[in-house]
Amino acid sequence: MHFEVMRLDDVDGSPVDTTVVDAASVNRIVQQAAAIGQRLWIRPADGSAL
């Protein structure tokens, strides 16, 4: 399964960049974001995002 990960702006919460990753990579990305206090929005990726 793949997930769309959007990094969110610290001020207004708007998406700054988006990437599609496999399930195994989500944990690593979340851990990195948590370490620096970065906000993420994660959702299942549809077929068109791949």
Short mmCIF file of C-alpha atoms in Angstrom, two decimals:
data_model
loop_
_atom_site.label_atom_id
_atom_site.label_comp_id
_atom_site.label_asym_id
_atom_site.label_seq_id
_atom_site.Cartn_x
_atom_site.Cartn_y
_atom_site.Cartn_z
CA MET A 1 0.00 0.00 0.00
CA HIS A 2 1.17 3.53 -0.75
CA PHE A 3 0.55 6.75 1.16
CA GLU A 4 0.60 10.40 0.18
CA VAL A 5 2.58 12.42 2.72
CA MET A 6 2.14 16.19 2.71
CA ARG A 7 4.42 18.42 4.73
CA LEU A 8 2.41 21.33 6.11
CA ASP A 9 3.40 24.96 6.54
CA ASP A 10 4.00 25.85 10.20
CA VAL A 11 2.05 29.10 9.94
CA ASP A 12 -1.13 28.37 7.99
CA GLY A 13 -1.09 24.58 7.59
CA SER A 14 -1.10 24.65 3.80
CA PRO A 15 0.73 21.84 2.00
CA VAL A 16 4.37 22.70 1.24
CA ASP A 17 5.33 19.54 -0.63
CA THR A 18 3.89 16.12 -1.31
CA THR A 19 5.43 12.71 -1.82
CA VAL A 20 4.06 9.20 -2.29
CA VAL A 21 5.78 6.47 -0.28
CA ASP A 22 5.29 2.84 0.58
CA ALA A 23 3.99 1.79 3.97
CA ALA A 24 7.45 0.87 5.24
CA SER A 25 8.67 4.45 4.72
CA VAL A 26 5.82 6.14 6.59
CA ASN A 27 7.23 5.34 10.05
CA ARG A 28 10.64 6.78 9.17
CA ILE A 29 9.09 9.98 7.80
CA VAL A 30 6.88 10.39 10.87
CA GLN A 31 9.84 9.87 13.21
CA GLN A 32 11.90 12.48 11.33
CA ALA A 33 9.03 14.98 11.36
CA ALA A 34 8.40 14.42 15.07
CA ALA A 35 12.06 15.05 15.87
CA ILE A 36 11.89 18.55 14.38
CA GLY A 37 8.26 19.36 15.17
CA GLN A 38 7.10 19.29 11.56
CA ARG A 39 3.42 18.84 10.76
CA LEU A 40 2.32 16.14 8.30
CA TRP A 41 -0.88 15.06 6.63
CA ILE A 42 -0.85 11.39 5.63
CA ARG A 43 -3.53 9.65 3.61
CA PRO A 44 -3.78 6.57 1.42
CA ALA A 45 -2.63 7.33 -2.10
CA ASP A 46 -5.06 6.68 -4.89
CA GLY A 47 -3.90 5.04 -8.10
CA SER A 48 -3.44 8.36 -9.90
CA ALA A 49 -0.89 9.60 -7.30
CA LEU A 50 1.58 6.83 -8.09
#
